[in-house]
């Protein structure tokens, strides 16, 4: 029996389907990033829109980090299908740049510590938020393995428990592990409103305050799609020893499109 391969769902839409053009785009987004000392991060927040809108933000984050070979990627469940906490613990994910293998050992450890994690291919099959991260990692950390998790619950206790389980699992590994939270920020309001709302969420991320982030999202009606992954990532990173966070780049879709009345915000943050 061969390795199960998750086929690309958004190649040719969110990012180029041609491997040469895709690699060139990734290199342009990362080469334009500011050259500063690399960060050995425990976690990060990166956006997941089409590359033309948010690729430069994601590229700035990935270029700034000292990327390890083992990565946990948390994303929201935009499709609404599948289990609330859906993991794939075997096989690989295909992009135009090749197959990215799942870290089966790390996935097994996570499921042991967090029984609510359920193997579920369906939750991942059409989800773009995790897939769009992989080409960046294939270019910048070509030997990496990863654990894919979609987060389809907004329950704080569950998100916190997931973060604790990730943190405890990672601290027991011999190798360094990065926890990626895939999230866009506020959606479909004006550029000026979005920037104000996003700043409130970003302040909680920079304060390493998962509960504060959770509460401000609700109080201020901030439509940050990946707040669940971000809450879990912050919780895990604190368990792993994080004491700081840095906003590496912020933008809105209006910066690219020129349309300022109806935008999506994008934040790139490193937690270390």
PDB file of C-alpha atoms in Angstrom:
ATOM      1  CA  UNK A   1       0.000   0.000   0.000  1.00  0.00           C
ATOM      2  CA  UNK A   2       1.413   3.370  -1.040  1.00  0.00           C
ATOM      3  CA  UNK A   3       1.696   6.534   0.982  1.00  0.00           C
ATOM      4  CA  UNK A   4      -1.546   8.521   1.155  1.00  0.00           C
ATOM      5  CA  UNK A   5      -1.025  11.837  -0.612  1.00  0.00           C
ATOM      6  CA  UNK A   6      -3.281  14.838  -0.067  1.00  0.00           C
ATOM      7  CA  UNK A   7      -3.640  16.484  -3.471  1.00  0.00           C
ATOM      8  CA  UNK A   8      -3.377  20.287  -3.860  1.00  0.00           C
ATOM      9  CA  UNK A   9      -6.744  22.035  -3.651  1.00  0.00           C
ATOM     10  CA  UNK A  10      -5.852  25.637  -4.539  1.00  0.00           C
ATOM     11  CA  UNK A  11      -2.767  25.455  -6.802  1.00  0.00           C
ATOM     12  CA  UNK A  12      -3.352  27.730  -9.762  1.00  0.00           C
ATOM     13  CA  UNK A  13      -5.756  29.902  -7.728  1.00  0.00           C
ATOM     14  CA  UNK A  14      -4.189  31.021  -4.451  1.00  0.00           C
ATOM     15  CA  UNK A  15      -0.682  30.497  -5.801  1.00  0.00           C
ATOM     16  CA  UNK A  16       0.848  29.511  -9.158  1.00  0.00           C
ATOM     17  CA  UNK A  17       0.351  25.956 -10.347  1.00  0.00           C
ATOM     18  CA  UNK A  18       3.534  26.060 -12.419  1.00  0.00           C
ATOM     19  CA  UNK A  19       6.528  24.999 -10.276  1.00  0.00           C
ATOM     20  CA  UNK A  20       9.026  27.400 -11.867  1.00  0.00           C
ATOM     21  CA  UNK A  21       6.738  30.385 -11.473  1.00  0.00           C
ATOM     22  CA  UNK A  22       5.789  29.315  -7.942  1.00  0.00           C
ATOM     23  CA  UNK A  23       9.426  29.060  -6.874  1.00  0.00           C
ATOM     24  CA  UNK A  24      10.180  32.431  -8.478  1.00  0.00           C
ATOM     25  CA  UNK A  25       7.253  34.027  -6.624  1.00  0.00           C
ATOM     26  CA  UNK A  26       8.348  32.536  -3.294  1.00  0.00           C
ATOM     27  CA  UNK A  27      11.875  33.815  -3.858  1.00  0.00           C
ATOM     28  CA  UNK A  28      10.592  37.286  -4.710  1.00  0.00           C
ATOM     29  CA  UNK A  29       8.485  37.433  -1.524  1.00  0.00           C
ATOM     30  CA  UNK A  30      11.355  36.244   0.639  1.00  0.00           C
ATOM     31  CA  UNK A  31      14.192  38.114  -1.093  1.00  0.00           C
ATOM     32  CA  UNK A  32      12.364  41.406  -0.592  1.00  0.00           C
ATOM     33  CA  UNK A  33      12.099  40.770   3.151  1.00  0.00           C
ATOM     34  CA  UNK A  34      14.194  42.923   5.432  1.00  0.00           C
ATOM     35  CA  UNK A  35      17.586  41.404   6.243  1.00  0.00           C
ATOM     36  CA  UNK A  36      17.893  41.178  10.027  1.00  0.00           C
ATOM     37  CA  UNK A  37      19.262  38.572  12.450  1.00  0.00           C
ATOM     38  CA  UNK A  38      17.318  35.309  12.252  1.00  0.00           C
ATOM     39  CA  UNK A  39      14.841  34.522  15.032  1.00  0.00           C
ATOM     40  CA  UNK A  40      14.738  31.071  16.646  1.00  0.00           C
ATOM     41  CA  UNK A  41      10.998  31.242  17.139  1.00  0.00           C
ATOM     42  CA  UNK A  42       8.725  28.896  19.044  1.00  0.00           C
ATOM     43  CA  UNK A  43       5.720  30.006  17.037  1.00  0.00           C
ATOM     44  CA  UNK A  44       4.437  32.461  14.477  1.00  0.00           C
ATOM     45  CA  UNK A  45       1.321  33.892  12.861  1.00  0.00           C
ATOM     46  CA  UNK A  46       1.247  34.015   9.054  1.00  0.00           C
ATOM     47  CA  UNK A  47      -1.557  34.928   6.627  1.00  0.00           C
ATOM     48  CA  UNK A  48      -3.101  32.613   4.053  1.00  0.00           C
ATOM     49  CA  UNK A  49      -4.734  34.713   1.345  1.00  0.00           C
ATOM     50  CA  UNK A  50      -3.824  34.519  -2.310  1.00  0.00           C
ATOM     51  CA  UNK A  51      -0.110  35.175  -2.694  1.00  0.00           C
ATOM     52  CA  UNK A  52      -0.649  38.398  -4.642  1.00  0.00           C
ATOM     53  CA  UNK A  53      -2.282  39.888  -1.539  1.00  0.00           C
ATOM     54  CA  UNK A  54      -0.496  38.357   1.449  1.00  0.00           C
ATOM     55  CA  UNK A  55       2.538  36.527   0.048  1.00  0.00           C
ATOM     56  CA  UNK A  56       4.859  39.402   0.937  1.00  0.00           C
ATOM     57  CA  UNK A  57       3.726  39.256   4.582  1.00  0.00           C
ATOM     58  CA  UNK A  58       4.138  35.485   4.854  1.00  0.00           C
ATOM     59  CA  UNK A  59       7.456  35.700   3.023  1.00  0.00           C
ATOM     60  CA  UNK A  60       8.763  38.324   5.440  1.00  0.00           C
ATOM     61  CA  UNK A  61       7.980  36.038   8.393  1.00  0.00           C
ATOM     62  CA  UNK A  62       9.433  32.858   6.947  1.00  0.00           C
ATOM     63  CA  UNK A  63      12.561  34.671   5.757  1.00  0.00           C
ATOM     64  CA  UNK A  64      13.116  36.107   9.243  1.00  0.00           C
ATOM     65  CA  UNK A  65      12.819  32.797  11.069  1.00  0.00           C
ATOM     66  CA  UNK A  66      15.519  30.201  11.559  1.00  0.00           C
ATOM     67  CA  UNK A  67      13.321  27.389  10.287  1.00  0.00           C
ATOM     68  CA  UNK A  68      13.652  23.953  11.907  1.00  0.00           C
ATOM     69  CA  UNK A  69      13.003  20.652  10.141  1.00  0.00           C
ATOM     70  CA  UNK A  70       9.873  19.844  12.176  1.00  0.00           C
ATOM     71  CA  UNK A  71       6.784  22.048  12.067  1.00  0.00           C
ATOM     72  CA  UNK A  72       3.233  21.923  13.424  1.00  0.00           C
ATOM     73  CA  UNK A  73       0.816  23.941  11.277  1.00  0.00           C
ATOM     74  CA  UNK A  74      -2.545  24.994  12.721  1.00  0.00           C
ATOM     75  CA  UNK A  75      -5.192  26.508  10.477  1.00  0.00           C
ATOM     76  CA  UNK A  76      -8.873  27.410  10.695  1.00  0.00           C
ATOM     77  CA  UNK A  77     -11.509  25.221   9.092  1.00  0.00           C
ATOM     78  CA  UNK A  78     -13.080  27.456   6.435  1.00  0.00           C
ATOM     79  CA  UNK A  79     -15.092  24.663   4.822  1.00  0.00           C
ATOM     80  CA  UNK A  80     -16.960  23.550   7.939  1.00  0.00           C
ATOM     81  CA  UNK A  81     -16.442  19.876   7.091  1.00  0.00           C
ATOM     82  CA  UNK A  82     -14.945  17.234   9.301  1.00  0.00           C
ATOM     83  CA  UNK A  83     -13.972  16.987  12.942  1.00  0.00           C
ATOM     84  CA  UNK A  84     -13.480  20.018  15.258  1.00  0.00           C
ATOM     85  CA  UNK A  85      -9.777  19.171  15.718  1.00  0.00           C
ATOM     86  CA  UNK A  86      -8.698  17.317  12.586  1.00  0.00           C
ATOM     87  CA  UNK A  87      -5.202  15.940  12.160  1.00  0.00           C
ATOM     88  CA  UNK A  88      -3.591  13.942   9.372  1.00  0.00           C
ATOM     89  CA  UNK A  89      -0.976  11.712  10.938  1.00  0.00           C
ATOM     90  CA  UNK A  90       0.342   9.747   7.958  1.00  0.00           C
ATOM     91  CA  UNK A  91       1.298  10.357   4.338  1.00  0.00           C
ATOM     92  CA  UNK A  92       2.254  13.568   2.555  1.00  0.00           C
ATOM     93  CA  UNK A  93       0.815  16.721   0.993  1.00  0.00           C
ATOM     94  CA  UNK A  94       1.516  17.493  -2.637  1.00  0.00           C
ATOM     95  CA  UNK A  95       2.185  20.940  -4.099  1.00  0.00           C
ATOM     96  CA  UNK A  96       3.626  21.869  -7.506  1.00  0.00           C
ATOM     97  CA  UNK A  97       7.050  21.741  -5.805  1.00  0.00           C
ATOM     98  CA  UNK A  98       6.672  18.101  -4.764  1.00  0.00           C
ATOM     99  CA  UNK A  99       5.484  16.143  -1.731  1.00  0.00           C
ATOM    100  CA  UNK A 100       5.844  17.440   1.833  1.00  0.00           C
ATOM    101  CA  UNK A 101       5.935  14.508   4.277  1.00  0.00           C
ATOM    102  CA  UNK A 102       3.896  14.386   7.454  1.00  0.00           C
ATOM    103  CA  UNK A 103       5.906  13.971  10.679  1.00  0.00           C
ATOM    104  CA  UNK A 104       4.272  10.717  11.762  1.00  0.00           C
ATOM    105  CA  UNK A 105       6.159  10.409  15.056  1.00  0.00           C
ATOM    106  CA  UNK A 106       5.231  13.916  16.178  1.00  0.00           C
ATOM    107  CA  UNK A 107       1.618  13.418  15.058  1.00  0.00           C
ATOM    108  CA  UNK A 108       1.350  10.218  17.097  1.00  0.00           C
ATOM    109  CA  UNK A 109       2.744  11.963  20.179  1.00  0.00           C
ATOM    110  CA  UNK A 110       0.258  14.832  19.782  1.00  0.00           C
ATOM    111  CA  UNK A 111      -2.707  12.468  19.475  1.00  0.00           C
ATOM    112  CA  UNK A 112      -1.568  10.660  22.614  1.00  0.00           C
ATOM    113  CA  UNK A 113      -1.478  13.901  24.604  1.00  0.00           C
ATOM    114  CA  UNK A 114      -4.637  15.406  23.039  1.00  0.00           C
ATOM    115  CA  UNK A 115      -7.294  12.695  22.533  1.00  0.00           C
ATOM    116  CA  UNK A 116      -9.656  15.225  20.899  1.00  0.00           C
ATOM    117  CA  UNK A 117      -7.329  15.276  17.859  1.00  0.00           C
ATOM    118  CA  UNK A 118      -9.018  13.043  15.288  1.00  0.00           C
ATOM    119  CA  UNK A 119      -7.560  11.676  12.068  1.00  0.00           C
ATOM    120  CA  UNK A 120      -9.787  13.194   9.392  1.00  0.00           C
ATOM    121  CA  UNK A 121      -8.799  13.722   5.763  1.00  0.00           C
ATOM    122  CA  UNK A 122     -12.098  15.393   4.869  1.00  0.00           C
ATOM    123  CA  UNK A 123     -11.471  18.485   7.005  1.00  0.00           C
ATOM    124  CA  UNK A 124      -8.223  19.022   5.092  1.00  0.00           C
ATOM    125  CA  UNK A 125      -9.266  18.066   1.564  1.00  0.00           C
ATOM    126  CA  UNK A 126     -10.451  21.494   0.328  1.00  0.00           C
ATOM    127  CA  UNK A 127      -8.896  23.743   3.006  1.00  0.00           C
ATOM    128  CA  UNK A 128      -6.541  26.412   1.629  1.00  0.00           C
ATOM    129  CA  UNK A 129      -5.186  27.973   4.836  1.00  0.00           C
ATOM    130  CA  UNK A 130      -2.624  25.277   5.510  1.00  0.00           C
ATOM    131  CA  UNK A 131      -1.791  24.338   1.935  1.00  0.00           C
ATOM    132  CA  UNK A 132      -0.579  27.824   1.034  1.00  0.00           C
ATOM    133  CA  UNK A 133       2.114  27.658   3.747  1.00  0.00           C
ATOM    134  CA  UNK A 134       3.823  24.598   2.301  1.00  0.00           C
ATOM    135  CA  UNK A 135       5.522  26.097  -0.787  1.00  0.00           C
ATOM    136  CA  UNK A 136       7.293  28.677   1.417  1.00  0.00           C
ATOM    137  CA  UNK A 137       8.640  25.869   3.592  1.00  0.00           C
ATOM    138  CA  UNK A 138       9.552  23.687   0.604  1.00  0.00           C
ATOM    139  CA  UNK A 139      11.752  26.489  -0.739  1.00  0.00           C
ATOM    140  CA  UNK A 140      13.256  27.690   2.552  1.00  0.00           C
ATOM    141  CA  UNK A 141      13.443  24.420   4.562  1.00  0.00           C
ATOM    142  CA  UNK A 142      13.348  21.692   1.917  1.00  0.00           C
ATOM    143  CA  UNK A 143      13.891  18.757   4.327  1.00  0.00           C
ATOM    144  CA  UNK A 144      11.045  19.700   6.677  1.00  0.00           C
ATOM    145  CA  UNK A 145       8.311  17.409   7.992  1.00  0.00           C
ATOM    146  CA  UNK A 146       5.060  18.744   9.374  1.00  0.00           C
ATOM    147  CA  UNK A 147       1.876  17.959  11.277  1.00  0.00           C
ATOM    148  CA  UNK A 148      -1.325  19.434   9.757  1.00  0.00           C
ATOM    149  CA  UNK A 149      -4.172  20.362  12.115  1.00  0.00           C
ATOM    150  CA  UNK A 150      -7.405  22.163  11.231  1.00  0.00           C
ATOM    151  CA  UNK A 151      -9.129  23.927  14.110  1.00  0.00           C
ATOM    152  CA  UNK A 152     -12.902  24.093  13.786  1.00  0.00           C
ATOM    153  CA  UNK A 153     -13.834  24.942  17.369  1.00  0.00           C
ATOM    154  CA  UNK A 154     -14.099  28.293  19.154  1.00  0.00           C
ATOM    155  CA  UNK A 155     -14.159  26.806  22.648  1.00  0.00           C
ATOM    156  CA  UNK A 156     -11.402  28.470  24.680  1.00  0.00           C
ATOM    157  CA  UNK A 157     -10.858  25.506  27.000  1.00  0.00           C
ATOM    158  CA  UNK A 158     -10.377  23.177  24.024  1.00  0.00           C
ATOM    159  CA  UNK A 159      -8.039  25.636  22.283  1.00  0.00           C
ATOM    160  CA  UNK A 160      -6.047  26.048  25.478  1.00  0.00           C
ATOM    161  CA  UNK A 161      -5.858  22.274  25.996  1.00  0.00           C
ATOM    162  CA  UNK A 162      -4.627  21.862  22.425  1.00  0.00           C
ATOM    163  CA  UNK A 163      -1.930  24.468  23.015  1.00  0.00           C
ATOM    164  CA  UNK A 164      -0.849  22.837  26.272  1.00  0.00           C
ATOM    165  CA  UNK A 165      -0.664  19.434  24.564  1.00  0.00           C
ATOM    166  CA  UNK A 166       1.413  20.859  21.717  1.00  0.00           C
ATOM    167  CA  UNK A 167       3.721  22.671  24.128  1.00  0.00           C
ATOM    168  CA  UNK A 168       4.217  19.592  26.300  1.00  0.00           C
ATOM    169  CA  UNK A 169       4.810  17.373  23.271  1.00  0.00           C
ATOM    170  CA  UNK A 170       7.311  19.723  21.662  1.00  0.00           C
ATOM    171  CA  UNK A 171       9.337  20.203  24.835  1.00  0.00           C
ATOM    172  CA  UNK A 172       9.880  16.420  24.952  1.00  0.00           C
ATOM    173  CA  UNK A 173      11.365  16.301  21.445  1.00  0.00           C
ATOM    174  CA  UNK A 174      15.100  16.165  20.792  1.00  0.00           C
ATOM    175  CA  UNK A 175      14.694  18.433  17.747  1.00  0.00           C
ATOM    176  CA  UNK A 176      13.406  21.980  17.606  1.00  0.00           C
ATOM    177  CA  UNK A 177       9.804  22.370  16.459  1.00  0.00           C
ATOM    178  CA  UNK A 178       8.047  25.490  15.134  1.00  0.00           C
ATOM    179  CA  UNK A 179       4.298  26.006  15.677  1.00  0.00           C
ATOM    180  CA  UNK A 180       2.684  27.962  12.830  1.00  0.00           C
ATOM    181  CA  UNK A 181      -0.744  29.582  13.223  1.00  0.00           C
ATOM    182  CA  UNK A 182      -2.247  30.339   9.814  1.00  0.00           C
ATOM    183  CA  UNK A 183      -4.626  33.294  10.065  1.00  0.00           C
ATOM    184  CA  UNK A 184      -5.806  36.363   8.268  1.00  0.00           C
ATOM    185  CA  UNK A 185      -6.956  39.301  10.379  1.00  0.00           C
ATOM    186  CA  UNK A 186     -10.150  41.392  10.156  1.00  0.00           C
ATOM    187  CA  UNK A 187     -12.302  40.781   7.073  1.00  0.00           C
ATOM    188  CA  UNK A 188     -14.431  42.927   4.781  1.00  0.00           C
ATOM    189  CA  UNK A 189     -14.559  46.289   6.477  1.00  0.00           C
ATOM    190  CA  UNK A 190     -12.857  49.528   5.499  1.00  0.00           C
ATOM    191  CA  UNK A 191      -9.084  49.843   5.631  1.00  0.00           C
ATOM    192  CA  UNK A 192      -9.281  52.356   8.473  1.00  0.00           C
ATOM    193  CA  UNK A 193     -11.625  50.237  10.622  1.00  0.00           C
ATOM    194  CA  UNK A 194      -9.638  47.071   9.894  1.00  0.00           C
ATOM    195  CA  UNK A 195      -6.363  48.639  10.978  1.00  0.00           C
ATOM    196  CA  UNK A 196      -7.878  49.749  14.310  1.00  0.00           C
ATOM    197  CA  UNK A 197      -9.437  46.352  14.986  1.00  0.00           C
ATOM    198  CA  UNK A 198      -6.328  44.468  13.932  1.00  0.00           C
ATOM    199  CA  UNK A 199      -4.165  46.572  16.217  1.00  0.00           C
ATOM    200  CA  UNK A 200      -6.248  45.464  19.190  1.00  0.00           C
ATOM    201  CA  UNK A 201      -5.744  41.804  18.287  1.00  0.00           C
ATOM    202  CA  UNK A 202      -2.058  42.302  17.468  1.00  0.00           C
ATOM    203  CA  UNK A 203      -1.485  43.937  20.876  1.00  0.00           C
ATOM    204  CA  UNK A 204      -2.751  40.766  22.587  1.00  0.00           C
ATOM    205  CA  UNK A 205      -0.569  38.593  20.372  1.00  0.00           C
ATOM    206  CA  UNK A 206       2.473  40.715  21.208  1.00  0.00           C
ATOM    207  CA  UNK A 207       1.592  40.452  24.895  1.00  0.00           C
ATOM    208  CA  UNK A 208       1.552  36.634  24.556  1.00  0.00           C
ATOM    209  CA  UNK A 209      -1.955  36.662  26.040  1.00  0.00           C
ATOM    210  CA  UNK A 210      -4.143  33.894  24.589  1.00  0.00           C
ATOM    211  CA  UNK A 211      -7.117  34.692  26.832  1.00  0.00           C
ATOM    212  CA  UNK A 212      -6.790  38.398  26.047  1.00  0.00           C
ATOM    213  CA  UNK A 213      -6.762  37.649  22.323  1.00  0.00           C
ATOM    214  CA  UNK A 214      -9.810  35.401  22.638  1.00  0.00           C
ATOM    215  CA  UNK A 215     -11.743  38.028  24.570  1.00  0.00           C
ATOM    216  CA  UNK A 216     -10.862  41.038  22.411  1.00  0.00           C
ATOM    217  CA  UNK A 217     -11.862  39.106  19.272  1.00  0.00           C
ATOM    218  CA  UNK A 218     -15.327  38.725  20.759  1.00  0.00           C
ATOM    219  CA  UNK A 219     -15.651  42.119  22.420  1.00  0.00           C
ATOM    220  CA  UNK A 220     -14.545  44.104  19.355  1.00  0.00           C
ATOM    221  CA  UNK A 221     -16.165  41.786  16.768  1.00  0.00           C
ATOM    222  CA  UNK A 222     -12.848  41.200  14.989  1.00  0.00           C
ATOM    223  CA  UNK A 223     -13.295  38.680  12.175  1.00  0.00           C
ATOM    224  CA  UNK A 224      -9.840  37.098  12.555  1.00  0.00           C
ATOM    225  CA  UNK A 225     -10.450  33.672  11.008  1.00  0.00           C
ATOM    226  CA  UNK A 226      -7.513  31.921  12.671  1.00  0.00           C
ATOM    227  CA  UNK A 227      -7.897  33.183  16.230  1.00  0.00           C
ATOM    228  CA  UNK A 228      -8.307  29.558  17.367  1.00  0.00           C
ATOM    229  CA  UNK A 229      -4.975  28.476  15.889  1.00  0.00           C
ATOM    230  CA  UNK A 230      -3.392  31.657  17.288  1.00  0.00           C
ATOM    231  CA  UNK A 231      -4.739  31.005  20.807  1.00  0.00           C
ATOM    232  CA  UNK A 232      -3.379  27.442  20.687  1.00  0.00           C
ATOM    233  CA  UNK A 233      -0.036  28.580  19.249  1.00  0.00           C
ATOM    234  CA  UNK A 234       0.421  31.268  21.936  1.00  0.00           C
ATOM    235  CA  UNK A 235      -0.438  28.758  24.651  1.00  0.00           C
ATOM    236  CA  UNK A 236       2.051  26.257  23.228  1.00  0.00           C
ATOM    237  CA  UNK A 237       4.778  28.854  22.762  1.00  0.00           C
ATOM    238  CA  UNK A 238       4.477  29.990  26.360  1.00  0.00           C
ATOM    239  CA  UNK A 239       4.827  26.359  27.482  1.00  0.00           C
ATOM    240  CA  UNK A 240       7.930  26.148  25.287  1.00  0.00           C
ATOM    241  CA  UNK A 241       9.475  29.173  26.988  1.00  0.00           C
ATOM    242  CA  UNK A 242       8.467  32.145  24.830  1.00  0.00           C
ATOM    243  CA  UNK A 243       8.823  35.564  26.424  1.00  0.00           C
ATOM    244  CA  UNK A 244       8.633  37.933  23.433  1.00  0.00           C
ATOM    245  CA  UNK A 245       6.781  38.535  20.198  1.00  0.00           C
ATOM    246  CA  UNK A 246       7.519  40.802  17.257  1.00  0.00           C
ATOM    247  CA  UNK A 247       5.301  42.169  14.508  1.00  0.00           C
ATOM    248  CA  UNK A 248       7.389  41.547  11.397  1.00  0.00           C
ATOM    249  CA  UNK A 249       4.998  42.945   8.804  1.00  0.00           C
ATOM    250  CA  UNK A 250       1.413  44.198   8.586  1.00  0.00           C
ATOM    251  CA  UNK A 251      -0.633  45.003   5.498  1.00  0.00           C
ATOM    252  CA  UNK A 252      -4.156  44.933   4.147  1.00  0.00           C
ATOM    253  CA  UNK A 253      -5.430  43.748   0.792  1.00  0.00           C
ATOM    254  CA  UNK A 254      -6.068  47.409  -0.010  1.00  0.00           C
ATOM    255  CA  UNK A 255      -2.322  48.004  -0.135  1.00  0.00           C
ATOM    256  CA  UNK A 256      -2.243  45.814  -3.252  1.00  0.00           C
ATOM    257  CA  UNK A 257      -5.689  46.309  -4.790  1.00  0.00           C
ATOM    258  CA  UNK A 258      -6.116  50.008  -4.019  1.00  0.00           C
ATOM    259  CA  UNK A 259      -9.647  49.198  -2.830  1.00  0.00           C
ATOM    260  CA  UNK A 260      -9.849  50.659   0.677  1.00  0.00           C
ATOM    261  CA  UNK A 261     -13.548  50.235   1.432  1.00  0.00           C
ATOM    262  CA  UNK A 262     -13.534  46.443   1.749  1.00  0.00           C
ATOM    263  CA  UNK A 263     -10.281  44.860   2.856  1.00  0.00           C
ATOM    264  CA  UNK A 264      -8.716  41.943   4.716  1.00  0.00           C
ATOM    265  CA  UNK A 265      -5.861  42.480   7.168  1.00  0.00           C
ATOM    266  CA  UNK A 266      -2.653  40.438   7.268  1.00  0.00           C
ATOM    267  CA  UNK A 267      -0.217  40.255  10.195  1.00  0.00           C
ATOM    268  CA  UNK A 268       3.095  38.403  10.337  1.00  0.00           C
ATOM    269  CA  UNK A 269       4.264  37.803  13.911  1.00  0.00           C
ATOM    270  CA  UNK A 270       7.128  35.816  15.426  1.00  0.00           C
ATOM    271  CA  UNK A 271       6.911  34.467  18.989  1.00  0.00           C
ATOM    272  CA  UNK A 272      10.210  33.571  20.674  1.00  0.00           C
TER     273      UNK A 272
END
